JSON list of C-alpha atoms in Angstrom, two decimals:
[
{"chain": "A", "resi": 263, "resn": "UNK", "atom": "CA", "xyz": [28.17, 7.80, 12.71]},
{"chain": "A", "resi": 264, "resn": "UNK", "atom": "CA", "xyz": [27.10, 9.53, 16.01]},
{"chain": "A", "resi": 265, "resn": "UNK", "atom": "CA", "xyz": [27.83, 12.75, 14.26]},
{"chain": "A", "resi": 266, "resn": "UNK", "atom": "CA", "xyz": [26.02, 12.48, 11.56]},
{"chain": "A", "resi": 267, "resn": "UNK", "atom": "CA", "xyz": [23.04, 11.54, 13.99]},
{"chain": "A", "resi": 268, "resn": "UNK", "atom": "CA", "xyz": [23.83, 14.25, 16.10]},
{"chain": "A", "resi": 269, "resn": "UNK", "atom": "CA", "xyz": [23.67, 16.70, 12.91]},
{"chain": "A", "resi": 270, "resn": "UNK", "atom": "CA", "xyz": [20.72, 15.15, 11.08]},
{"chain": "A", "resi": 271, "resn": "UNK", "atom": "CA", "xyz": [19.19, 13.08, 13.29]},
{"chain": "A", "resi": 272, "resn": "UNK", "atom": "CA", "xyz": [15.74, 15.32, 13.31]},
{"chain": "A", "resi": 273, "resn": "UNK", "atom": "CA", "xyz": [16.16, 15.92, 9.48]},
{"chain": "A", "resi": 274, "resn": "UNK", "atom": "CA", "xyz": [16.10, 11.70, 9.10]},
{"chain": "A", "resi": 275, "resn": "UNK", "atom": "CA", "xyz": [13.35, 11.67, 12.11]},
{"chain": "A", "resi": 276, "resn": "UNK", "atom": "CA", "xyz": [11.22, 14.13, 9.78]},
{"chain": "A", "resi": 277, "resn": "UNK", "atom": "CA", "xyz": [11.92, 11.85, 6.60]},
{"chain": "A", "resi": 278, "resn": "UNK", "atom": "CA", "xyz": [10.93, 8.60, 8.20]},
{"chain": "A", "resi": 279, "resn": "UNK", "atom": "CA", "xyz": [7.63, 10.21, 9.26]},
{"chain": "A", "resi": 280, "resn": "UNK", "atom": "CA", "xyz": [7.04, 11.57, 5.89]},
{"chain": "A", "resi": 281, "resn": "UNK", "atom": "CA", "xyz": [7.73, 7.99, 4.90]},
{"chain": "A", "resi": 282, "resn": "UNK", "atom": "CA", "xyz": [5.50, 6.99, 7.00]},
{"chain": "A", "resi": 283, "resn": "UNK", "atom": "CA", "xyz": [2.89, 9.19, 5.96]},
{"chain": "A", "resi": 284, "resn": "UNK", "atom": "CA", "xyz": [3.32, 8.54, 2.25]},
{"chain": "A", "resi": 285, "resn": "UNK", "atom": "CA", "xyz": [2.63, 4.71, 3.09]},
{"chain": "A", "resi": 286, "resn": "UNK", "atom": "CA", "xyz": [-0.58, 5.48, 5.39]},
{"chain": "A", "resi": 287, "resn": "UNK", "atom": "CA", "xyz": [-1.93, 7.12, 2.48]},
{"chain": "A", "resi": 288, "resn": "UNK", "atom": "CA", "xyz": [-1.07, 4.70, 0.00]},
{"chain": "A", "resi": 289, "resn": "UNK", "atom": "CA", "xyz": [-2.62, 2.23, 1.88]},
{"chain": "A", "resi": 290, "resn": "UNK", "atom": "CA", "xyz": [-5.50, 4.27, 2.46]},
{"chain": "A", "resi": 291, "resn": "UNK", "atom": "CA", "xyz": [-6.43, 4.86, -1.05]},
{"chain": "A", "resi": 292, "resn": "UNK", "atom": "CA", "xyz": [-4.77, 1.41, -2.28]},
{"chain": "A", "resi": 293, "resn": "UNK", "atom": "CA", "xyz": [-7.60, -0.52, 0.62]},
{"chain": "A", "resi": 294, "resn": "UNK", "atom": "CA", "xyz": [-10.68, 1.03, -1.05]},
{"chain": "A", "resi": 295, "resn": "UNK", "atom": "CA", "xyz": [-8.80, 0.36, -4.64]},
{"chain": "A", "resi": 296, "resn": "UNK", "atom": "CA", "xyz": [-8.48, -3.36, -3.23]},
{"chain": "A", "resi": 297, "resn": "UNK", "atom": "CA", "xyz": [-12.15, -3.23, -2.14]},
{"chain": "A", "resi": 298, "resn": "UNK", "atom": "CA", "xyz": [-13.72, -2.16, -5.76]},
{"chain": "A", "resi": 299, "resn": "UNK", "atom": "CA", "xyz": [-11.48, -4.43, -7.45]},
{"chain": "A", "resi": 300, "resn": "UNK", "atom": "CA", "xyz": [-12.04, -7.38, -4.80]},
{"chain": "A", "resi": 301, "resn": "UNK", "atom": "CA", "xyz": [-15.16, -7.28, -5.07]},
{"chain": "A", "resi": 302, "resn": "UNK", "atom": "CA", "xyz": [-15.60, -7.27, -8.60]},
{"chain": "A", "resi": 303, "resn": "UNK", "atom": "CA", "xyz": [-13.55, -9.90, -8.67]},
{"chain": "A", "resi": 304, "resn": "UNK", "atom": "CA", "xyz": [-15.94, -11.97, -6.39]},
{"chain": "A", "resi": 305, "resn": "UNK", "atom": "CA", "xyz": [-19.87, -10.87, -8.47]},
{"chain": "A", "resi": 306, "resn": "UNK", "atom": "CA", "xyz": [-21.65, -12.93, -10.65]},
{"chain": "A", "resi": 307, "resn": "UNK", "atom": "CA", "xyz": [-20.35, -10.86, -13.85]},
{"chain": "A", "resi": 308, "resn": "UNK", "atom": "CA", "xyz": [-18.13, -11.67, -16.31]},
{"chain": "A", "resi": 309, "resn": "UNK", "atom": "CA", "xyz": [-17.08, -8.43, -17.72]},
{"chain": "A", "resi": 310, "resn": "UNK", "atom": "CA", "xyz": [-16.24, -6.88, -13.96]},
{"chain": "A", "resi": 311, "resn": "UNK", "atom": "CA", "xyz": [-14.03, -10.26, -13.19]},
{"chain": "A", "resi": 312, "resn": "UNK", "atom": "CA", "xyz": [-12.11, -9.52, -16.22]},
{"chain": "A", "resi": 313, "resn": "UNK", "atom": "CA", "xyz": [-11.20, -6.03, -15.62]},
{"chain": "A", "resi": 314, "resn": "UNK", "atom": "CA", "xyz": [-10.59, -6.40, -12.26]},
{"chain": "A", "resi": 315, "resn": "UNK", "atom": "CA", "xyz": [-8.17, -9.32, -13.23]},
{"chain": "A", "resi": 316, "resn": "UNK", "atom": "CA", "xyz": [-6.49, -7.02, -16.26]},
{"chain": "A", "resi": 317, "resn": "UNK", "atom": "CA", "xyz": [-6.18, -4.25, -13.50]},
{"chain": "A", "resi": 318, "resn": "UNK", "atom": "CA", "xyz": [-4.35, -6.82, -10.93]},
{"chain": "A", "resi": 319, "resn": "UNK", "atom": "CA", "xyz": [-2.09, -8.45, -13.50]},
{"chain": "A", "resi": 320, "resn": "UNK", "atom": "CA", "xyz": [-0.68, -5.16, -15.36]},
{"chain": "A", "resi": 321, "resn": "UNK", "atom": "CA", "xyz": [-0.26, -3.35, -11.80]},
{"chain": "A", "resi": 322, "resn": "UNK", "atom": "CA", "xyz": [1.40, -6.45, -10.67]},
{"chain": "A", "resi": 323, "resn": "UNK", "atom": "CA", "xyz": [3.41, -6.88, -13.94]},
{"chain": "A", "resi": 324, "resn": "UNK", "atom": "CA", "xyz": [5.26, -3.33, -14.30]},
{"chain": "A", "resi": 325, "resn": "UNK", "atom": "CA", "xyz": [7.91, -2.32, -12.23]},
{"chain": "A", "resi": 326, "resn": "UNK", "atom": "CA", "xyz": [7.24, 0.09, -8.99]},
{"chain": "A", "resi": 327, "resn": "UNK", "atom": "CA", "xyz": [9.89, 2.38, -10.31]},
{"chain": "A", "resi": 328, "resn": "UNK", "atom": "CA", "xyz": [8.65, 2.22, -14.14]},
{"chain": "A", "resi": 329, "resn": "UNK", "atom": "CA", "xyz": [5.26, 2.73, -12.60]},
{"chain": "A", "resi": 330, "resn": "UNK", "atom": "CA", "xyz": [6.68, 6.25, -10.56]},
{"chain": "A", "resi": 331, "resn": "UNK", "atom": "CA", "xyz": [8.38, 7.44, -13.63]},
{"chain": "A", "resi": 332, "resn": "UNK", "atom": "CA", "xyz": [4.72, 6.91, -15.48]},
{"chain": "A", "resi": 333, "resn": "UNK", "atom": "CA", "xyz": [2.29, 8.63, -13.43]},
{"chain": "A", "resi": 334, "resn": "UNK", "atom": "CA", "xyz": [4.98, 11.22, -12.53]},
{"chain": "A", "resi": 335, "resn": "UNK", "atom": "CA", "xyz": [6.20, 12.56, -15.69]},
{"chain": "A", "resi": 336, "resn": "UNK", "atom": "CA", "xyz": [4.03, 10.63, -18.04]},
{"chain": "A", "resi": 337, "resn": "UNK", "atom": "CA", "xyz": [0.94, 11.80, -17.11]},
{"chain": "A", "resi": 338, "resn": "UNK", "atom": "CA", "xyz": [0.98, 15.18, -17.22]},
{"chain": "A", "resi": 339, "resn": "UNK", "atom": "CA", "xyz": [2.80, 15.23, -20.76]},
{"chain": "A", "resi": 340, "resn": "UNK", "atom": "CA", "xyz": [0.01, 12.93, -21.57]},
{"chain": "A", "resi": 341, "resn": "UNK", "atom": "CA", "xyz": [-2.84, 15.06, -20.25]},
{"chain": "A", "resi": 342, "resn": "UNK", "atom": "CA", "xyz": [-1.29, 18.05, -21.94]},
{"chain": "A", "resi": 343, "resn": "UNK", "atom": "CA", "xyz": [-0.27, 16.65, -25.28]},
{"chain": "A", "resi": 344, "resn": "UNK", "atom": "CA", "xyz": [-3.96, 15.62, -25.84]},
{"chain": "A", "resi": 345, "resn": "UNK", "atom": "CA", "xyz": [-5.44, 18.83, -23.97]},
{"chain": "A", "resi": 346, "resn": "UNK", "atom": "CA", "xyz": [-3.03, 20.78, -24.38]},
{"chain": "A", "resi": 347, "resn": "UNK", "atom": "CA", "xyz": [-3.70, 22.32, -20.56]},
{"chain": "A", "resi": 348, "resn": "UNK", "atom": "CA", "xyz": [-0.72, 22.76, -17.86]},
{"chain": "A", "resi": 349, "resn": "UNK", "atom": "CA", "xyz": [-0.52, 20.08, -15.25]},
{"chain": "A", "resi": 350, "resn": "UNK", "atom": "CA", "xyz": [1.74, 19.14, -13.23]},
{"chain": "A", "resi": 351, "resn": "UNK", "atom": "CA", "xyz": [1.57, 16.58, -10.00]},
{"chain": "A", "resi": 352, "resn": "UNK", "atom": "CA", "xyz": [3.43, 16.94, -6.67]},
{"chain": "A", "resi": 353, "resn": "UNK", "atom": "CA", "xyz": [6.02, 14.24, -5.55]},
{"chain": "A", "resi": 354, "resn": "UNK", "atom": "CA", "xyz": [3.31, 13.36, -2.87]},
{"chain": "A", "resi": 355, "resn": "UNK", "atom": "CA", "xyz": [0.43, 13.40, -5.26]},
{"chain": "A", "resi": 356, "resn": "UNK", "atom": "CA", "xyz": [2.64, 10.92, -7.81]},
{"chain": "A", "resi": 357, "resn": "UNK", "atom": "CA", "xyz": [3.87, 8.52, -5.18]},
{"chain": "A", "resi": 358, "resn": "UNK", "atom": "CA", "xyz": [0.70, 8.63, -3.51]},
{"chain": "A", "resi": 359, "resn": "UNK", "atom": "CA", "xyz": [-1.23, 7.28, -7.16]},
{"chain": "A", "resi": 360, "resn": "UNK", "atom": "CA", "xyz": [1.63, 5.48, -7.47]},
{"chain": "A", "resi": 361, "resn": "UNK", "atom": "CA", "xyz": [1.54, 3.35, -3.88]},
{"chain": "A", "resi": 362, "resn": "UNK", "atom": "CA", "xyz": [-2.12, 3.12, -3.84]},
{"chain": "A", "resi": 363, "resn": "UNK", "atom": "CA", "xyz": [-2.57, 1.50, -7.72]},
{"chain": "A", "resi": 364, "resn": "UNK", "atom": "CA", "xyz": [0.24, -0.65, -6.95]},
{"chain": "A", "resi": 365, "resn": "UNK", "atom": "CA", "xyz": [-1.03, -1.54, -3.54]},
{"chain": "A", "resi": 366, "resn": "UNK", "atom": "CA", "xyz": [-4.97, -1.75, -4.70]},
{"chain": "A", "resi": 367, "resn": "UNK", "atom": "CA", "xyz": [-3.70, -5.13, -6.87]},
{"chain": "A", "resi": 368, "resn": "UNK", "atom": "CA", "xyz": [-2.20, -6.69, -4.18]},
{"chain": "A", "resi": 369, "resn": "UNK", "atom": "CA", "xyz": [-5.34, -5.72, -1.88]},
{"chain": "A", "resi": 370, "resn": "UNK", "atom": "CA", "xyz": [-7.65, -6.69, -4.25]},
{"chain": "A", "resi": 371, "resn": "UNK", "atom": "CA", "xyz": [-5.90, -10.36, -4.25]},
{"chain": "A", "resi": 372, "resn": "UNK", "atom": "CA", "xyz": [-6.13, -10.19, -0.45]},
{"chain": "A", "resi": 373, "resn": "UNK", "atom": "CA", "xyz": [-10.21, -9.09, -0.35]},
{"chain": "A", "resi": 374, "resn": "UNK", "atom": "CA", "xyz": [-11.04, -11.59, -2.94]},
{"chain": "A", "resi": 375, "resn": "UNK", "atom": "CA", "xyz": [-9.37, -14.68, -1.09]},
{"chain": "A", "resi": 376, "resn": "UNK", "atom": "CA", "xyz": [-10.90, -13.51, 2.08]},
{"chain": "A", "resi": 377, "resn": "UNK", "atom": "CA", "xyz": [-14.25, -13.70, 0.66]},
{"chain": "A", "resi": 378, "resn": "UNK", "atom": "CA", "xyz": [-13.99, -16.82, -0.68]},
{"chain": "A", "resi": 379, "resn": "UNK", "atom": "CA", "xyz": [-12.46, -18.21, 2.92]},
{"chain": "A", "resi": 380, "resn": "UNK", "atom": "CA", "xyz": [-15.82, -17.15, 4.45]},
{"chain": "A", "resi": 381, "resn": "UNK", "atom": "CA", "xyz": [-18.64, -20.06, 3.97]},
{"chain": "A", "resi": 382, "resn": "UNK", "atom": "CA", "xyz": [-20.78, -19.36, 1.25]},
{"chain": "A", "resi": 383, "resn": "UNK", "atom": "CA", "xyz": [-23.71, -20.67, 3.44]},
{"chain": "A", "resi": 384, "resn": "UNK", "atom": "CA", "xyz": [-23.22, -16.65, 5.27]},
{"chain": "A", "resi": 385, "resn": "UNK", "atom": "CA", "xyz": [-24.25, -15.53, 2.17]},
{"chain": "A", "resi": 386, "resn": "UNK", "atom": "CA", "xyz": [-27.43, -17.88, 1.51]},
{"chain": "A", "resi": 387, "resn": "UNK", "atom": "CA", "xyz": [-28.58, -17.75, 5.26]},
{"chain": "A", "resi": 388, "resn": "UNK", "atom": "CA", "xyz": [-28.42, -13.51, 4.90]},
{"chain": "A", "resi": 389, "resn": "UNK", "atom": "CA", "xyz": [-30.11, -13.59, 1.34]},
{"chain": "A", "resi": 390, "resn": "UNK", "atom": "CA", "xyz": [-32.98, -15.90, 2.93]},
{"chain": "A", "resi": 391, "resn": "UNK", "atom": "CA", "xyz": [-33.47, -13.24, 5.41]},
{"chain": "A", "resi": 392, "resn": "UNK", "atom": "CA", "xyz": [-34.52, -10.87, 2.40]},
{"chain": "A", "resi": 393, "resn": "UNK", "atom": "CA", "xyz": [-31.46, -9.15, 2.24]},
{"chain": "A", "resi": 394, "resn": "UNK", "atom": "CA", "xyz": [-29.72, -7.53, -1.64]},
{"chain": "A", "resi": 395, "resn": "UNK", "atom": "CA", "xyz": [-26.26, -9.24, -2.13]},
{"chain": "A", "resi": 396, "resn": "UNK", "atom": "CA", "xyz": [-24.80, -6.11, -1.39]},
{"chain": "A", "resi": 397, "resn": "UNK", "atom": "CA", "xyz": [-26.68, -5.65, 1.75]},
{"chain": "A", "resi": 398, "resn": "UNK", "atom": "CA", "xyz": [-25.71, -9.09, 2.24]},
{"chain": "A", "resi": 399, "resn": "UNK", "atom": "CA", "xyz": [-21.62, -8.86, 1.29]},
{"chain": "A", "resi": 400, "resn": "UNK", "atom": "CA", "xyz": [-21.32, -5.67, 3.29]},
{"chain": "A", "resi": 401, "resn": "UNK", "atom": "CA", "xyz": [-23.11, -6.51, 6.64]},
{"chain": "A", "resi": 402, "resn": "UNK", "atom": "CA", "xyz": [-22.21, -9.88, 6.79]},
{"chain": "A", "resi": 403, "resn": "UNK", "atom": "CA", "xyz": [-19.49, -11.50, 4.93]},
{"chain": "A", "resi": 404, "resn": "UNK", "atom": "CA", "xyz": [-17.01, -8.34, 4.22]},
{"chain": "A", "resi": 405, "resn": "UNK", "atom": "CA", "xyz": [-16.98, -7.71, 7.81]},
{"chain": "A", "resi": 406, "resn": "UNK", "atom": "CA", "xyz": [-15.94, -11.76, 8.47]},
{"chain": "A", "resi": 407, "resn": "UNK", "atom": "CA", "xyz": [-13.30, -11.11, 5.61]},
{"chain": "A", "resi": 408, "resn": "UNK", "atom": "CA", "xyz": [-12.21, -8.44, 6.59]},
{"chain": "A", "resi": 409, "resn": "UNK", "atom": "CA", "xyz": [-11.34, -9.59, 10.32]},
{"chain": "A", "resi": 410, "resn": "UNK", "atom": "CA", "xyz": [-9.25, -12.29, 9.32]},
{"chain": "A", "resi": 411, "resn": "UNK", "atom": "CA", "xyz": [-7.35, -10.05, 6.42]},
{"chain": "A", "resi": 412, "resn": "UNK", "atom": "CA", "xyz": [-5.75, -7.88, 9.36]},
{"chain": "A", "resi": 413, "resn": "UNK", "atom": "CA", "xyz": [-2.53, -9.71, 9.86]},
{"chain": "A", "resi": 414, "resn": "UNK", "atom": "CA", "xyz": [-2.41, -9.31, 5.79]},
{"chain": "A", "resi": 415, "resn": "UNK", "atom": "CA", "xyz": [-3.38, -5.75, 5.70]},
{"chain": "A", "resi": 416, "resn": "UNK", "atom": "CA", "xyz": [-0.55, -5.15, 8.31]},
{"chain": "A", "resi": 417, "resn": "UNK", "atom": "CA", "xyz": [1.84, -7.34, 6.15]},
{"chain": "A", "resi": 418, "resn": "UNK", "atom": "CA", "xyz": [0.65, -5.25, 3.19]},
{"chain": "A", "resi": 419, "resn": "UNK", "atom": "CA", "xyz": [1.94, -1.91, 5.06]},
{"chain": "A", "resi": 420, "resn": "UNK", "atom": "CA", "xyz": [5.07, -3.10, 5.34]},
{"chain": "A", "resi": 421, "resn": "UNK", "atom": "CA", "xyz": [5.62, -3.66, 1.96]},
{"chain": "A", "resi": 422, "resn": "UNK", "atom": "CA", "xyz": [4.33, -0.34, 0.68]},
{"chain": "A", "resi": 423, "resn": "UNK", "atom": "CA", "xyz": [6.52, 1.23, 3.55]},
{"chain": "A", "resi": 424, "resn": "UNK", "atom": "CA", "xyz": [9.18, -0.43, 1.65]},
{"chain": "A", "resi": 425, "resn": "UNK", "atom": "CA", "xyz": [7.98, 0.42, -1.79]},
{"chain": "A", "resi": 426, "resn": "UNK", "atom": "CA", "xyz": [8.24, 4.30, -0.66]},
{"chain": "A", "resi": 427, "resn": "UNK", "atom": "CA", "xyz": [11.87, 4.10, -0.68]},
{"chain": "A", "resi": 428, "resn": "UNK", "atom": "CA", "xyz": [11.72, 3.51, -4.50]},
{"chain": "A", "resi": 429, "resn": "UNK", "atom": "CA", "xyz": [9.80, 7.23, -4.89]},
{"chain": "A", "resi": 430, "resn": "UNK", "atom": "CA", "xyz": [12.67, 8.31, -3.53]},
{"chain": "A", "resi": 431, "resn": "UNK", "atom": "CA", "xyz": [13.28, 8.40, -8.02]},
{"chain": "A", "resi": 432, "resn": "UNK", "atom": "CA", "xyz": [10.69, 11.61, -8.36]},
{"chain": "A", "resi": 433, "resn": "UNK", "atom": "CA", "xyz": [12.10, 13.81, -5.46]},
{"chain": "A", "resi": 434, "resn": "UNK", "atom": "CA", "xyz": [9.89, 12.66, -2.58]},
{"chain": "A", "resi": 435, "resn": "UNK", "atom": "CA", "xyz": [11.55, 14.18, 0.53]},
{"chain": "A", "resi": 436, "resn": "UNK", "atom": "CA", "xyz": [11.23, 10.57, 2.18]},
{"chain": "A", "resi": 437, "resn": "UNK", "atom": "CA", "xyz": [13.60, 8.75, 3.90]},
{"chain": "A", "resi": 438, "resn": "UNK", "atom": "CA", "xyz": [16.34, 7.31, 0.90]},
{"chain": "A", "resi": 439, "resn": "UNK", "atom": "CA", "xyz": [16.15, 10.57, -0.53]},
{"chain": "A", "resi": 440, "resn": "UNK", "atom": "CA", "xyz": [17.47, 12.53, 2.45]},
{"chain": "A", "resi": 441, "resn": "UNK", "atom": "CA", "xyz": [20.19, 9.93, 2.71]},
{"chain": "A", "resi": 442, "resn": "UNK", "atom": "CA", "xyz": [21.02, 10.70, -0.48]},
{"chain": "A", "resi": 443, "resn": "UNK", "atom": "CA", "xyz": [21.43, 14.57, 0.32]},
{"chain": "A", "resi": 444, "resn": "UNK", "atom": "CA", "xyz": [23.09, 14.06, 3.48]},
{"chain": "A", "resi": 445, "resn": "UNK", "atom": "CA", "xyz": [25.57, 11.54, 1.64]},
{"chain": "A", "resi": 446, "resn": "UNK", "atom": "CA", "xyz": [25.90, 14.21, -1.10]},
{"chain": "A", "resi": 447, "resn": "UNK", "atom": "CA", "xyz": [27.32, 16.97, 2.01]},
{"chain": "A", "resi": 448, "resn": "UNK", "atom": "CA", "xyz": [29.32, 14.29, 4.18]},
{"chain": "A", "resi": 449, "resn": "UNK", "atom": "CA", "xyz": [30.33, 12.03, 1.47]},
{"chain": "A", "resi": 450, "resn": "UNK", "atom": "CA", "xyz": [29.85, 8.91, 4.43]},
{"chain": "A", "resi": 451, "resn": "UNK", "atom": "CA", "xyz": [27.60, 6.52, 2.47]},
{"chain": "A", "resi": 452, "resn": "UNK", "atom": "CA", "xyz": [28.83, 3.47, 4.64]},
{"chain": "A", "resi": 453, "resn": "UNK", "atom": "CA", "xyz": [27.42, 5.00, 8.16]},
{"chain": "A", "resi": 454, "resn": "UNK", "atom": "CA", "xyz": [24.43, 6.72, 6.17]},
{"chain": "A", "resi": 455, "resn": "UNK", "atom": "CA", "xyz": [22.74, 3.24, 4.62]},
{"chain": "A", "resi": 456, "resn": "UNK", "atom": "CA", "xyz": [23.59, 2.09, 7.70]},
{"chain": "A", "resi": 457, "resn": "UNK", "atom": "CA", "xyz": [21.38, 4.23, 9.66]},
{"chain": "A", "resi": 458, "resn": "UNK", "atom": "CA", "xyz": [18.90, 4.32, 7.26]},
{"chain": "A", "resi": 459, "resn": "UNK", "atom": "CA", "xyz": [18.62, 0.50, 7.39]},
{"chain": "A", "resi": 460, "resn": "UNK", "atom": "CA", "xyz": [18.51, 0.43, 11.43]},
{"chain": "A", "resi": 461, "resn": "UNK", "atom": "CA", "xyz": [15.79, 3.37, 10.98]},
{"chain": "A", "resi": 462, "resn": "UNK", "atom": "CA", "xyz": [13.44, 0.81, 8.22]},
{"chain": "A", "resi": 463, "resn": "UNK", "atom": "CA", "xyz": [14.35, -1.88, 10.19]},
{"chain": "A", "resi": 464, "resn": "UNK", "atom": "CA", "xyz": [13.23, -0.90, 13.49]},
{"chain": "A", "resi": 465, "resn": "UNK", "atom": "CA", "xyz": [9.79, 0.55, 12.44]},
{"chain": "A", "resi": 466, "resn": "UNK", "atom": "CA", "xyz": [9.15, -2.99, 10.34]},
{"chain": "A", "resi": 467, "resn": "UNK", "atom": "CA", "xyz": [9.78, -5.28, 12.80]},
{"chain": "A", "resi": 468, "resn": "UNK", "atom": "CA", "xyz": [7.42, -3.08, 15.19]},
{"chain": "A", "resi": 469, "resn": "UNK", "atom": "CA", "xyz": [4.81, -3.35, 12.09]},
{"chain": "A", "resi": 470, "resn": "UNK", "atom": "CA", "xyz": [5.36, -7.43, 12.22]},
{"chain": "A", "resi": 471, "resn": "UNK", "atom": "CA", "xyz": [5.43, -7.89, 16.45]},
{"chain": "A", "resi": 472, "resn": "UNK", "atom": "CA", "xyz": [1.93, -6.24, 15.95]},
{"chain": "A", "resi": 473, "resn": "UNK", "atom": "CA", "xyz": [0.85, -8.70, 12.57]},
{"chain": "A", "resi": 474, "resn": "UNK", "atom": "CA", "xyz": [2.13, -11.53, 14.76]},
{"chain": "A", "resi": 475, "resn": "UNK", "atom": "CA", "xyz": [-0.10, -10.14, 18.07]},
{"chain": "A", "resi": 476, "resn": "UNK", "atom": "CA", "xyz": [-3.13, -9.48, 15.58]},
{"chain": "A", "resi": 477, "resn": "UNK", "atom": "CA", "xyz": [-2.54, -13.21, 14.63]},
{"chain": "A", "resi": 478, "resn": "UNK", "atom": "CA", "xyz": [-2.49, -14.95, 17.83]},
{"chain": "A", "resi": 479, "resn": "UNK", "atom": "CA", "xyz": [-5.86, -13.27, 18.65]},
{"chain": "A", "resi": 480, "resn": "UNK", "atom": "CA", "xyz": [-7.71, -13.75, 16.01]},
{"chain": "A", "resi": 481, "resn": "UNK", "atom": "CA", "xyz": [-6.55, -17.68, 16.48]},
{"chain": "A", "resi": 482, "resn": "UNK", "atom": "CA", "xyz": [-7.38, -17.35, 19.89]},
{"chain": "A", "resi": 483, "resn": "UNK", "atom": "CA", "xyz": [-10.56, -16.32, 19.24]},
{"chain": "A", "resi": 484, "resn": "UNK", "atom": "CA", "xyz": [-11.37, -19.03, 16.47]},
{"chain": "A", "resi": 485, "resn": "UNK", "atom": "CA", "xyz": [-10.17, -21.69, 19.19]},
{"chain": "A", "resi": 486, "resn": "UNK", "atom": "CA", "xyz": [-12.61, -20.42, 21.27]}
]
């Protein structure tokens, strides 16, 4: 084991931070997915409730790895069977879609039960003051939401950090699939899992000592 960290200990270093890169930016895009689709989940119309619940429960429904396979390979043969025009995605362009529609549903579950946790009389007092719904959602009861949906958000980055190891399927250079090549050269698959589970499990439980701190504040702060 300490030679295979001594030998690819930067080359697992370098994974884990493209790992950790490929779950920043799914949660990135997959926040302002969960925003659009939170919120439309939330308005006063019928037809935006029902796709944003159609676009939460078939996310939700298909496997991560079907999912990969779909926007990776399936996508471009769609675009050019019916276009007939080249195109082709990178590994970090396909996981990327792939972690951010997959972590928009869960998001948008997240936004849309924090806006409903915020009194509705927020919304009445800021609409008496003359201000548009939207003026009023985004200036006074998103940012409410949105302060108690941190320890969530964090939780939420820890599973898509997870989820990357499953992209791992398309030829992402991230952490599993490094393992996989350095397993492939030393044929040590006992002391490589094992390293690669210390490596996950030493940046999540970081992740969830700093949910857990975000947690206590904000309680502390509602005590006060």
């Amino acid at each position: 084991m300490v030679q295979i960290i001594n030998t690819y200990g930067s080359l697992l270093l370098s994974a884990m931070g493209q790992t950790l890169l490929l779950a920043l930016w799914g949660l990135l895009f997959g926040c302002i997915l969960g925003i659009v689709f939170g919120l439309a989940s939330v308005v006063d119309n019928k037809v935006s409730r029902i796709i944003s619940k159609i676009y939460v429960n078939v996310i939700r429904g298909v496997p991560m790895i079907v999912l990969a396979f779909f926007v990776f390979y399936g996508v471009p043969y769609g675009i050019k069977s019916i276009f007939g025009a080249r195109f082709v995605l990178t590994s970090l362009q396909a996981g990327t879609i792939c972690l951010a529609l997959n972590c928009g549903a869960y998001m948008s579950e997240i936004i849309r039960a924090g806006i409903q946790a915020i009194d509705p009389g927020q919304m009445e007092a800021a609409r008496s003051l003359g201000l548009s719904y939207w003026r009023s959602m985004f200036r006074v009861v998103l940012p409410q939401a949105i302060k108690n949906m941190i320890p969530s958000i964090v939780n939420q980055f820890i599973i898509t950090l997870k989820d990357t190891s499953i992209l791992s399927v398309i030829g992402f250079p991230e952490l599993v699939n490094k393992a996989q090549n350095v397993i492939a050269i030393t044929f040590k698959s006992f002391e490589m899992w094992a390293i690669v589970a210390v490596m996950y499990l030493v940046v999540i439980l970081a992740l969830q000592q700093v949910a857990n701190a975000l947690e206590r504040r904000l309680n502390r702060g509602r005590e006060k």
